[in-house]
Short mmCIF file of C-alpha atoms and ligand atoms in Angstrom, two decimals:
data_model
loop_
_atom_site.label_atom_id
_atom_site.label_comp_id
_atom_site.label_asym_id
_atom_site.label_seq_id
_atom_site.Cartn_x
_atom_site.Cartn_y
_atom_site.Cartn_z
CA UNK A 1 113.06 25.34 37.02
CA UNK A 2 115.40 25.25 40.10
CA UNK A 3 114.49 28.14 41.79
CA UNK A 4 116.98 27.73 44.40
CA UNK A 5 119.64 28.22 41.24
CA UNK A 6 117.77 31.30 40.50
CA UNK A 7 118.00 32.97 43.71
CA UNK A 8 121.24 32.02 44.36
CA UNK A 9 122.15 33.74 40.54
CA UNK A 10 120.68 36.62 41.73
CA UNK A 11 121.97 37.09 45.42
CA UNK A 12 125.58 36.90 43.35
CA UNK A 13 125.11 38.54 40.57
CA UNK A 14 123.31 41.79 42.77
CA UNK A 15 124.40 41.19 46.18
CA UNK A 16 121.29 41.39 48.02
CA UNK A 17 117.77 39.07 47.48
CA UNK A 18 115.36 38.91 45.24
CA UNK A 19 112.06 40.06 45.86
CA UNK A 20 109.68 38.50 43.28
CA UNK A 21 109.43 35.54 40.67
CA UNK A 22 107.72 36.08 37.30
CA UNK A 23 107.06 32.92 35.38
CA UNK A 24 105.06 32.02 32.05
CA UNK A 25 105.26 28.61 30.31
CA UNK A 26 105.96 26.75 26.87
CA UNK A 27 103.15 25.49 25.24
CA UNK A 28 102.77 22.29 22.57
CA UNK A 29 99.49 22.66 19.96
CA UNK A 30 97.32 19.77 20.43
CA UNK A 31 96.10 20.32 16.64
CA UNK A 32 95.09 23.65 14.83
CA UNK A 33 98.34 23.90 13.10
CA UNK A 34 99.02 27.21 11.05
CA UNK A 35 95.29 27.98 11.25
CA UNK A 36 95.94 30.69 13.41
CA UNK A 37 97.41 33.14 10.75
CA UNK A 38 94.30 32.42 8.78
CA UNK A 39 91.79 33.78 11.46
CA UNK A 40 91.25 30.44 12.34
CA UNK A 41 91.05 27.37 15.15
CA UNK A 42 93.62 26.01 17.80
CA UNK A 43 93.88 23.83 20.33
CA UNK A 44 97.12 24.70 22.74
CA UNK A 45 98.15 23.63 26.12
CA UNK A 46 100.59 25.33 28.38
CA UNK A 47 103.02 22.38 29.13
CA UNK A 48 104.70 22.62 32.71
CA UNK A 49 108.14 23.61 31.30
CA UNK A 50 108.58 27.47 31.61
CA UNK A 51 110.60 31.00 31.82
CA UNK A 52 111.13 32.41 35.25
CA UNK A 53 112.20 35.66 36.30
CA UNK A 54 113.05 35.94 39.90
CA UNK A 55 113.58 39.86 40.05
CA UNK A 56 113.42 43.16 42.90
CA UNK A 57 111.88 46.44 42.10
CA UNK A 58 114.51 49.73 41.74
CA UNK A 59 113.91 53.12 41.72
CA UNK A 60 114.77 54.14 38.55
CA UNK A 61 113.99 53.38 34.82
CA UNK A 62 117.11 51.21 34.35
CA UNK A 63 116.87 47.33 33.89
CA UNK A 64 118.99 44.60 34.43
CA UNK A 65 118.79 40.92 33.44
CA UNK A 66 121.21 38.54 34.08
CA UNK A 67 120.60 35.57 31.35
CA UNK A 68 121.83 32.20 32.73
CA UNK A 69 121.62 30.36 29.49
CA UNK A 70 124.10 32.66 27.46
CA UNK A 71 125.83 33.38 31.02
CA UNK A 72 125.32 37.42 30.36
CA UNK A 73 123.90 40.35 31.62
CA UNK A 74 121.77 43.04 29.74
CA UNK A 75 121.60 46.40 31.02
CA UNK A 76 119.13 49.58 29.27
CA UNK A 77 117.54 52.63 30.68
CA UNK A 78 113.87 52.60 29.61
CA UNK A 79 114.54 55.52 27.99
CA UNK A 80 116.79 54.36 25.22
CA UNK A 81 116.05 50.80 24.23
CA UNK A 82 118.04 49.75 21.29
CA UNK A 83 118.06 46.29 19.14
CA UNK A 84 121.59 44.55 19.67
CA UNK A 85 123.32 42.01 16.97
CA UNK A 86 121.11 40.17 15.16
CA UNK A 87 119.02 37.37 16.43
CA UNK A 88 120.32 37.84 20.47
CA UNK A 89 118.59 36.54 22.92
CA UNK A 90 117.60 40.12 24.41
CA UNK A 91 115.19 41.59 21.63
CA UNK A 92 112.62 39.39 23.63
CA UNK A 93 113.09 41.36 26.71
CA UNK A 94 113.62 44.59 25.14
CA UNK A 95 110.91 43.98 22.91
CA UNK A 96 108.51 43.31 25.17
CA UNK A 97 109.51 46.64 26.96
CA UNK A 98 109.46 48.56 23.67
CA UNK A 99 105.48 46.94 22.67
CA UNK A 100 104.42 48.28 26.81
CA UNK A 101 105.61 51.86 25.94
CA UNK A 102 104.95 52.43 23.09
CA UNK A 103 101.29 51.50 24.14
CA UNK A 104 101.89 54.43 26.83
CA UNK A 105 102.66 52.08 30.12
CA UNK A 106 104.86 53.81 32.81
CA UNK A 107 107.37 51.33 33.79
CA UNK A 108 109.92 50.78 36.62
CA UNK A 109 112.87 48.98 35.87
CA UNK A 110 114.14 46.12 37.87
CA UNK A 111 117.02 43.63 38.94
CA UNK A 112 116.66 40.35 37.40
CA UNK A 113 118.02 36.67 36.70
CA UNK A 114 115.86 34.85 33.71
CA UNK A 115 116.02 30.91 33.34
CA UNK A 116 114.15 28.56 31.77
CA UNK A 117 113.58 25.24 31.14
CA UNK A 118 112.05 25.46 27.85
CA UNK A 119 114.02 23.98 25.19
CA UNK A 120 115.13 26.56 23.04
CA UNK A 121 114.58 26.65 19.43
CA UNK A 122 112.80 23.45 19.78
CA UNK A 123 109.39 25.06 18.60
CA UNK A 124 107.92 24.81 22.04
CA UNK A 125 107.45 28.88 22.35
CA UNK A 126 110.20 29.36 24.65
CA UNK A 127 110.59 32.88 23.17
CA UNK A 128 106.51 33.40 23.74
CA UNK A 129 107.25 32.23 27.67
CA UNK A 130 110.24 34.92 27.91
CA UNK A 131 108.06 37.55 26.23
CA UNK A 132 105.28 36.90 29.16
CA UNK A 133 107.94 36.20 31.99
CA UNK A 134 109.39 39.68 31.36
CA UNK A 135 105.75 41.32 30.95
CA UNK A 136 104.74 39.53 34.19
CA UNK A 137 108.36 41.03 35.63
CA UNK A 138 107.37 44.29 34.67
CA UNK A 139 103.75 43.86 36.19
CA UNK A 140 105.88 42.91 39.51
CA UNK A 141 108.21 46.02 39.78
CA UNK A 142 105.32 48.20 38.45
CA UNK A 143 102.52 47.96 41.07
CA UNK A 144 100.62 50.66 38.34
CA UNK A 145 100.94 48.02 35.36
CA UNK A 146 97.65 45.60 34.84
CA UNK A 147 96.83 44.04 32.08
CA UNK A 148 94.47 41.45 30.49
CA UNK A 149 96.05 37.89 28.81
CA UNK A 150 95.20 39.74 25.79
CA UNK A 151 96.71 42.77 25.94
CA UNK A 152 99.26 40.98 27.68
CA UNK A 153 99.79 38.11 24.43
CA UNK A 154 98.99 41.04 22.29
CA UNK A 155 101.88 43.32 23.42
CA UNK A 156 103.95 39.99 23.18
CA UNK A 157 103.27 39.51 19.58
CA UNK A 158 104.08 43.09 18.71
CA UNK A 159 107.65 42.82 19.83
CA UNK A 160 108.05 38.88 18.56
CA UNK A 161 106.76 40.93 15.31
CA UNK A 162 108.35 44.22 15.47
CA UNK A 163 111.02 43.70 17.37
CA UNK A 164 112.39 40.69 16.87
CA UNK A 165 110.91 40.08 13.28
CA UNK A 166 109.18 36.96 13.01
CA UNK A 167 105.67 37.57 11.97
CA UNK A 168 104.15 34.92 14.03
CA UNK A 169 100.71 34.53 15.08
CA UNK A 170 98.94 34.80 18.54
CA UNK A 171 98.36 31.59 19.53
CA UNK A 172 101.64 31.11 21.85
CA UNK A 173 101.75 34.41 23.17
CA UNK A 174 97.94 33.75 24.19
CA UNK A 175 98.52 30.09 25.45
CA UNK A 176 101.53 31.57 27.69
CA UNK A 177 99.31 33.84 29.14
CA UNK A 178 95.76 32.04 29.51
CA UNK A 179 96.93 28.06 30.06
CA UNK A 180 95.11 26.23 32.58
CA UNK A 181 96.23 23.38 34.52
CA UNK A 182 94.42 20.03 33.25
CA UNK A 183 93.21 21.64 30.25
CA UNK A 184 93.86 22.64 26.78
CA UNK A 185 92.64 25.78 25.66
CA UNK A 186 90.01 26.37 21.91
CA UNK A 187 90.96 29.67 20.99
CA UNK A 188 89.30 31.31 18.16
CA UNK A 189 92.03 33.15 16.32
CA UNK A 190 89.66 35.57 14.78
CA UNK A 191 87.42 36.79 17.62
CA UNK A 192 89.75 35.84 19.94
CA UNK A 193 87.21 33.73 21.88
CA UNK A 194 88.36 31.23 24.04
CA UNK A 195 87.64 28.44 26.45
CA UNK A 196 89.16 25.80 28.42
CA UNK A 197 88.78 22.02 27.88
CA UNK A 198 89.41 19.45 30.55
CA UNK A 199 92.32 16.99 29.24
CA UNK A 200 91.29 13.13 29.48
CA UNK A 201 92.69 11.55 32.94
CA UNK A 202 95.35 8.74 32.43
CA UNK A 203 96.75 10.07 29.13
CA UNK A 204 99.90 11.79 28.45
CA UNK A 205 101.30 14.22 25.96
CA UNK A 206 104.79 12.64 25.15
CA UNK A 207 107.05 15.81 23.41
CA UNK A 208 109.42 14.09 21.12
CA UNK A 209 112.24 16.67 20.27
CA UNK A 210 113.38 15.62 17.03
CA UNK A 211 116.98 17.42 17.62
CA UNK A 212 116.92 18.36 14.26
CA UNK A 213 117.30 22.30 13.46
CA UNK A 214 114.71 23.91 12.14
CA UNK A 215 115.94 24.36 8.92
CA UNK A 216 114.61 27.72 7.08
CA UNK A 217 111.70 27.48 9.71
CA UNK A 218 110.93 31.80 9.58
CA UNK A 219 111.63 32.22 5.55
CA UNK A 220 109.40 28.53 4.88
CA UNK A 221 106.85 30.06 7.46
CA UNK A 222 106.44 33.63 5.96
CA UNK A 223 106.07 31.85 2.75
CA UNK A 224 103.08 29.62 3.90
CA UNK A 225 101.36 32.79 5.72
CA UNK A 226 101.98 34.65 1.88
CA UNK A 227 100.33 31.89 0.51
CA UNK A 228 97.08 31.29 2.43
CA UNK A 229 96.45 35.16 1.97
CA UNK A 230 97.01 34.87 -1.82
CA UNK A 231 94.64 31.57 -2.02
CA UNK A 232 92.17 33.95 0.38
CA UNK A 233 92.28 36.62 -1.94
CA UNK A 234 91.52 34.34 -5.22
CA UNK A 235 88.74 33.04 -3.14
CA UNK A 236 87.42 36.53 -2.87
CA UNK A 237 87.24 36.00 0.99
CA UNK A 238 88.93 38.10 4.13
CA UNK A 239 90.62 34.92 5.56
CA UNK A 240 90.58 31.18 4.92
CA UNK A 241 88.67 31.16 7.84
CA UNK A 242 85.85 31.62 5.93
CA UNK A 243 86.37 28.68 3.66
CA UNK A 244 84.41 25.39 4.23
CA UNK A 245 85.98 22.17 2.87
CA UNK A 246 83.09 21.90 1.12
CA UNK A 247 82.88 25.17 -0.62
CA UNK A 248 86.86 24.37 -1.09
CA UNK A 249 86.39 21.05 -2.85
CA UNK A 250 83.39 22.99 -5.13
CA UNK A 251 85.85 25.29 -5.99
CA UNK A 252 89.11 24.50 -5.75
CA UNK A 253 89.81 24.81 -9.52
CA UNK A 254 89.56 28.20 -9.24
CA UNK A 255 93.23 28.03 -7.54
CA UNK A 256 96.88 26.99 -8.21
CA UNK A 257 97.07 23.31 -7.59
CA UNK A 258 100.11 24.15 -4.86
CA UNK A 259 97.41 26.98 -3.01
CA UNK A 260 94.57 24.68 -3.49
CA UNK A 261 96.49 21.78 -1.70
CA UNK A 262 97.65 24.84 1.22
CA UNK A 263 94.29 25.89 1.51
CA UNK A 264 92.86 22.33 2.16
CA UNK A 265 95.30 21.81 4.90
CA UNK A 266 94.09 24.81 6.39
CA UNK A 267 90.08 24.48 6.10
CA UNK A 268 89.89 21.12 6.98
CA UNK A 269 92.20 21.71 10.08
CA UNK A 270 89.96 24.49 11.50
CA UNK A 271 86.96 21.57 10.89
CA UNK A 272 89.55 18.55 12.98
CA UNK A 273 89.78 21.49 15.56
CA UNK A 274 86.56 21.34 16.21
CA UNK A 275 86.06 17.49 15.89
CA UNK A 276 89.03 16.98 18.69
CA UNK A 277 86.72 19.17 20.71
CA UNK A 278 83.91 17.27 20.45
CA UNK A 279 86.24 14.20 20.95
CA UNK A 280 87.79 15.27 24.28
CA UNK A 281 84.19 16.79 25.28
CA UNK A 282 82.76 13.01 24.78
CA UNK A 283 85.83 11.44 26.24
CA UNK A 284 86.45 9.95 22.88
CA UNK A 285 90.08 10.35 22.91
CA UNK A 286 90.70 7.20 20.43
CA UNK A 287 89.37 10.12 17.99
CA UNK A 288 91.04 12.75 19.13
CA UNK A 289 94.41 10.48 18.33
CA UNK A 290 92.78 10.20 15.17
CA UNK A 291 92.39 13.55 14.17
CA UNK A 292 96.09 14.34 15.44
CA UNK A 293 97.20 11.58 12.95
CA UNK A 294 94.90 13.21 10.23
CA UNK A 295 96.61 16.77 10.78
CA UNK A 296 100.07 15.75 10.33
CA UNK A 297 99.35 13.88 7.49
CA UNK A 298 97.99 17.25 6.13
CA UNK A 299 100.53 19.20 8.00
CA UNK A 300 103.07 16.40 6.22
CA UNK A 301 101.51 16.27 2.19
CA UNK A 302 99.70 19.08 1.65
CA UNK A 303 101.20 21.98 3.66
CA UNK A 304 104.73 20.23 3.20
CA UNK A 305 105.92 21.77 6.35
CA UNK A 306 107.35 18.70 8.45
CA UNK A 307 110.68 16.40 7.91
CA UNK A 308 112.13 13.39 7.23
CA UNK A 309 113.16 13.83 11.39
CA UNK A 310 109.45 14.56 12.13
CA UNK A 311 107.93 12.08 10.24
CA UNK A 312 110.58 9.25 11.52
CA UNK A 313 109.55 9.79 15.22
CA UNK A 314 105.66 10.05 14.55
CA UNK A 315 106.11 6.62 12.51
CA UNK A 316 107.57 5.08 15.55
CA UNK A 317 105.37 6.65 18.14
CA UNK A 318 102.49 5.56 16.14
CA UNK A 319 103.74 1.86 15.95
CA UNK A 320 103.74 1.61 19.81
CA UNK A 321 101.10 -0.19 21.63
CA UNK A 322 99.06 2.38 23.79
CA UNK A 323 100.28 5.73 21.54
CA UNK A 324 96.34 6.81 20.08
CA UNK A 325 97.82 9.32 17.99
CA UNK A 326 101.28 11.29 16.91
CA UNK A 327 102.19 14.58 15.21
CA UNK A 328 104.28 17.29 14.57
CA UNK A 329 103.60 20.43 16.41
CA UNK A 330 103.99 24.15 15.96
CA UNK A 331 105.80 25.76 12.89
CA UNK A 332 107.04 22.29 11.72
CA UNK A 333 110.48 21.63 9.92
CA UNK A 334 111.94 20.09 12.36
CA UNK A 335 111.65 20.58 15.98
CA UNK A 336 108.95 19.01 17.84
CA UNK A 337 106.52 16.11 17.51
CA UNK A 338 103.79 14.99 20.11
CA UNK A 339 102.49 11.80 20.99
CA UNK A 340 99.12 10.64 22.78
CA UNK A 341 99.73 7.64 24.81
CA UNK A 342 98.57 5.68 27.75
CA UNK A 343 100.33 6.80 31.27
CA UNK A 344 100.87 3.31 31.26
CA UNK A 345 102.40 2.88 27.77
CA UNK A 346 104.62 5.70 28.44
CA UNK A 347 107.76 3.96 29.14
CA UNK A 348 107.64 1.30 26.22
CA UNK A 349 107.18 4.68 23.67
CA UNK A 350 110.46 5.86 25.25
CA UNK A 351 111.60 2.35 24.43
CA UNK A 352 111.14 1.89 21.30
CA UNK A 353 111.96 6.07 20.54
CA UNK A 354 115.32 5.29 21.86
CA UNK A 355 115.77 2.06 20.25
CA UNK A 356 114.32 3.01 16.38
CA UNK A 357 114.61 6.55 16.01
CA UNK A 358 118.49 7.06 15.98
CA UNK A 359 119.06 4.41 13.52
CA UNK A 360 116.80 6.12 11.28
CA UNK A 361 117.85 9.78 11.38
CA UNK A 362 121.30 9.78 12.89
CA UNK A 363 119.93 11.83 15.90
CA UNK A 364 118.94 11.07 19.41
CA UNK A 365 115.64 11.99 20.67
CA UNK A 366 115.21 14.04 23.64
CA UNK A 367 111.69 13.20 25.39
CA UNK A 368 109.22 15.02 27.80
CA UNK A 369 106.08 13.71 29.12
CA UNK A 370 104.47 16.93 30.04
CA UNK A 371 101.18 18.22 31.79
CA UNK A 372 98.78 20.84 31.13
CA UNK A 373 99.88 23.97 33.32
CA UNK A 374 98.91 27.53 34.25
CA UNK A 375 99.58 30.59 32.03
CA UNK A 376 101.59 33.26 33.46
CA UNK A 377 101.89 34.52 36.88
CA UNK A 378 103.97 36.48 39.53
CA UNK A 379 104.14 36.30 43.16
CA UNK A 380 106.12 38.00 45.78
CA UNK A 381 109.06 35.80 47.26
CA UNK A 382 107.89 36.70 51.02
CA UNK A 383 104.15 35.76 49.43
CA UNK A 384 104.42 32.61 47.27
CA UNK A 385 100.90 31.56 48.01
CA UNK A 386 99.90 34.69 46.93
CA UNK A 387 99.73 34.60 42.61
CA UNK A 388 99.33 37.37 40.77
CA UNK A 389 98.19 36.24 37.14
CA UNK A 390 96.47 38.62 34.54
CA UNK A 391 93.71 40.49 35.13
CA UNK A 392 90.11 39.26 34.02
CA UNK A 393 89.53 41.26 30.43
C1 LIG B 401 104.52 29.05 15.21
C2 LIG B 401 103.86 30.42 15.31
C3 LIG B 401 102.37 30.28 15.68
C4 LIG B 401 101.65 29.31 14.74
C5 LIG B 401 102.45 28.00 14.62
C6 LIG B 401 101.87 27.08 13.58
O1 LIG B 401 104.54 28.43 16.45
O2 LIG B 401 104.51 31.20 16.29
O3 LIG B 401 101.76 31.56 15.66
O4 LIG B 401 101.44 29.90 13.48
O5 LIG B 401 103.82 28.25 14.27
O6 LIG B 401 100.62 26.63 13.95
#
């Protein structure tokens, strides 16, 4: 982000300067895709593409955010928050402040510009990295606020689910919050366990925006998440979670052939989640390229939950010399796909993206090598090598 932009937003838009910056990032899913509903594995990295806040404490309970991507300023009192139109870009913010008190935080309000540099709608969590940005925004102007990254994803998901209305999961609320630089992070969706892993040197994670809309993305999605519970609940078990592919191929009779084939995307994901683990632990990463091609093949015929855009720019990223693996990532139709390559291979996978891809789908590509980055933090302007991230849990 151009924080100079930022602070130049704000001095205009408030006539004085800001005193803090709040920031969380996107995230891509290495693999561990729609496992997470199902109490089950992932494997996310905060990519260094992310929300800022740059903000100042008031004195009151009245906040103001100054949006430079729809050019427009929100203004509430804490005391009356209230949804706006359909799907605007504020139920993030005000949803965030609705989750903190309800759950009986005081808050302070503040003066604020938000940016970002997440592409939005792109399926790269830029509503996950507002929901943190503000929470860290709020942790700025409130010195009385801490939290953990859970409660902190936690209260994020609430107003993504309440508030907004999509009934997502808690992986990118958690990613936004507990990233690491260098590393990708195993969360276990049911305990909430989690742990860092170290990202090979002298690879790249290639995000390959198909620029195709994510057509019926939320109805499609809540439809999958309906299904895994109803193939759970045939199985007799809490969560697919507890499903082994082999107990799933013993008895996968017992199901509707379309829940049988959801449930095997789901079981033998958690199982590749594990195996890319191992992979990256080993420095095996021709395998972990391997099991990323395995998942959105699954992802692709039995979830049925990529595209003809999707599958075009995995079927050229896999055809380049260098790429070890390509696949869609997060929700799926449409969006975002994800290549593995070689640093050094980097350029021709642009190459032949640029070349192939719009002759196929009509579309052009937009592409972002990325890096693994830090979860959310703040820091006073006057301060910057000062960060404040979540506390410990
Ligand atoms: C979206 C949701 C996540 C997860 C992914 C699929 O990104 O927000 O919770 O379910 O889809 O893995």
């Amino acid at each position: 982000m151009q924080m100079a932009v930022l602070e130049e937003a704000f001095r205009h838009t408030y006539g004085y300067a800001p005193t803090f910056l709040a920031r969380a990032p996107g995230r891509v899913n290495l693999i561990g895709e729609h496992t997470d509903y199902n109490d089950g594995l992932v494997l996310p990295m905060a990519i260094d593409r992310e929300a800022v806040v740059v903000g100042a404490p008031r004195d009151d309970n009245v906040v103001n955010l100054f949006s430079l991507h729809y050019n427009e300023k929100l203004s509430f009192d804490l005391g009356t928050i209230a949804r706006r139109q359909e799907h605007h870009w504020s139920h993030y913010v005000l949803g965030v402040a609705d989750a903190l008190l309800r759950a009986g935080h005081t808050l302070k309000g503040f003066d604020g510009v938000l940016g970002s540099d997440v592409p939005i709608g792109s399926g790269l969590s830029s509503s996950a990295a507002v929901e943190l940005a503000t929470l860290m925004a709020f942790a700025a102007a409130t010195p009385s606020l801490q939290l953990s990254p859970l409660d902190a994803a936690r209260l994020a998901q609430r107003a993504e689910n309440c508030f907004v209305g999509v009934q997502c999961g808690l992986m990118d609320q958690l990613i936004a919050a507990l990233g690491r630089a260098g590393h990708a992070l195993l969360i276990d969706c049911r305990t909430l366990a989690h742990q860092p892993v170290p990202l090979p040197e002298g690879y790249t994670v290639v995000i390959i925006d198909t620029a195709a809309p994510r057509a019926l993305a939320s109805s499609a999605y809540n439809e999958r998440r309906a299904q895994c519970e109803q193939a759970a609940r045939l199985l007799g078990v809490p969560a697919l979670r507890d499903v082994s592919p082999e107990e799933l191929a013993r008895r996968q009779t017992e199901l509707p052939p379309l829940l049988a084939r959801r449930a095997r995307h789901v079981v033998r994901e958690n199982q590749r989640v594990l195996q890319a683990v191992e992979a990256l632990r080993a420095g095996d990463v021709a395998e972990l390229g391997a099991l990323m091609n395995q998942s959105h093949d699954s992802l692709r015929d039995d979830y049925e939950v990529s595209s003809p855009a999707l599958d075009a720019a995995v079927e050229i990223a896999r055809a380049t010399d260098g790429v070890l693996g390509a696949r869609m990532t997060g929700a799926g139709f449409g969006g975002c796909a994800i290549a593995l390559a070689a640093q050094a291979c980097v350029p021709a996978l642009t190459t032949n993206l640029l070349a192939h891809y719009p002759k196929r789908t009509g579309l052009t590509p937009r592409l972002y090598p990325c890096s693994a980055s830090d979860g959310a933090t703040w820091h006073r302007l006057d301060d910057r090598l000062r960060q404040h991230s979540l506390h410990p849990c």
